[in-house]
Backbone as a ProteinNet text record, in pm:
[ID]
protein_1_A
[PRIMARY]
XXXXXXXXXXXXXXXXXXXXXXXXXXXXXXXXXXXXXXXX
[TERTIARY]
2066.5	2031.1	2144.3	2234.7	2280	2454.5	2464.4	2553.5	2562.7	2414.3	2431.8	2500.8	2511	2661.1	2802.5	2805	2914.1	2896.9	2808.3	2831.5	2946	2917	2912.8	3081.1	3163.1	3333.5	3387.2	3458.8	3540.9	3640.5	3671.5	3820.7	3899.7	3957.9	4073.8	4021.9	4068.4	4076.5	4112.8	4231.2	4343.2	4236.6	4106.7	4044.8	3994.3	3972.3	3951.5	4048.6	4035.4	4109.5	4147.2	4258.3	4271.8	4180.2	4178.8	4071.8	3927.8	3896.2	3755.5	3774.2	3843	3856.7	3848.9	3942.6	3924.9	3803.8	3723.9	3599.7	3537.8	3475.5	3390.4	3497.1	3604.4	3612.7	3584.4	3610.5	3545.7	3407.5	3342.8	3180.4	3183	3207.4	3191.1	3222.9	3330.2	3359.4	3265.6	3239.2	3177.4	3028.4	2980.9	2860	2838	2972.2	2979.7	3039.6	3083.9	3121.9	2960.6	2903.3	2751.8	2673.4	2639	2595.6	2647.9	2787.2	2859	2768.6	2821.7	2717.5	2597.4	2519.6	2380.4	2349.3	2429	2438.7	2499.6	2587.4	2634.1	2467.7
17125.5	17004.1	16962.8	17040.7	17020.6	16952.3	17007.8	16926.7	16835.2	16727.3	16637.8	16518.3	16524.5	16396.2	16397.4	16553.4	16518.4	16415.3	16363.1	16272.1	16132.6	16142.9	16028.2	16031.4	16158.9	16146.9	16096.1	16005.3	15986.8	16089	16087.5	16187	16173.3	16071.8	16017.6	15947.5	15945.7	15842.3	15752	15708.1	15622.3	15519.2	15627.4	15524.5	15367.4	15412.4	15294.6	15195.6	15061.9	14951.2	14990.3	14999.5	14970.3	14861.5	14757.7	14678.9	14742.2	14781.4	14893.6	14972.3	15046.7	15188.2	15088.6	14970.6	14936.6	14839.2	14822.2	14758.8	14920.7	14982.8	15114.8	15144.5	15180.2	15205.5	15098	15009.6	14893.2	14883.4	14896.3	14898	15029.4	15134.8	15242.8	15229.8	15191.5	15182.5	15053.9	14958.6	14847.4	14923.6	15019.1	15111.7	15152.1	15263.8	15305.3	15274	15153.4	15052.7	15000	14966.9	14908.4	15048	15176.2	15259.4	15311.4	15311.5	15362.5	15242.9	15082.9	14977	15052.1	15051.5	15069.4	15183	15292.2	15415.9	15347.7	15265.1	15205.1	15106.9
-10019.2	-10093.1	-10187.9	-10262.5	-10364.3	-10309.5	-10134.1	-10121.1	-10027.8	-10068.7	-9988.7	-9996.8	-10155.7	-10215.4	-10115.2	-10064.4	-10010.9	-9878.1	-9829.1	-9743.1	-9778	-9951.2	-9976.7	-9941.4	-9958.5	-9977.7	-9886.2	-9838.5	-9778.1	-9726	-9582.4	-9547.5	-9629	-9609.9	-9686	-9819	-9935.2	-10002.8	-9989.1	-9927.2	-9859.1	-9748.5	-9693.7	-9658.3	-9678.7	-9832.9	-9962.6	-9949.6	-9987.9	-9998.7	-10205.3	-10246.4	-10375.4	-10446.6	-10384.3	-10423.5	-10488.7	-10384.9	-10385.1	-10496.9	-10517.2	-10579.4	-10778.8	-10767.4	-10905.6	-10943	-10839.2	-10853.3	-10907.8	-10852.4	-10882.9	-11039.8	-11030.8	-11197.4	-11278.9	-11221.7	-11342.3	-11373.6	-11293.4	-11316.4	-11378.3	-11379.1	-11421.5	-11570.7	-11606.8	-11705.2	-11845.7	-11739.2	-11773.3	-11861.2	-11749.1	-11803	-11906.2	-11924.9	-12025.9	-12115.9	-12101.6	-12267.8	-12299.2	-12169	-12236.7	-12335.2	-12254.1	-12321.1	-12460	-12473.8	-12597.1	-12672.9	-12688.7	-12756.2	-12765.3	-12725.9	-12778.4	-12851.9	-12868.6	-12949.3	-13101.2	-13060	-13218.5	-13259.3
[MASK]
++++++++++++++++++++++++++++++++++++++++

C-alpha cells in the first residue's frame, strides 16, 4: 500500500515538458503562500 505513489513517478523526469514541472511548483508554492497567510 505504502508504495503505491510510486505509480505516480515518471521514468524519466525529462519525460516532463519544463512547462509542466513550473506549473506544479507554482501551484505548490501558491499553496503554501496561501497557508503561511492564514497562520498570520
Amino acid at each position: 500500500m505504502s508504495d503505491k505513489h510510486l505509480c505516480w513517478v515518471p521514468r524519466s523526469w525529462e519525460e516532463y515538458p519544463s512547462d509542466f514541472m513550473s506549473l506544479v511548483l507554482h501551484s505548490e508554492v501558491a499553496s503554501y503562500y496561501r497557508q503561511t497567510n492564514k497562520i498570520e
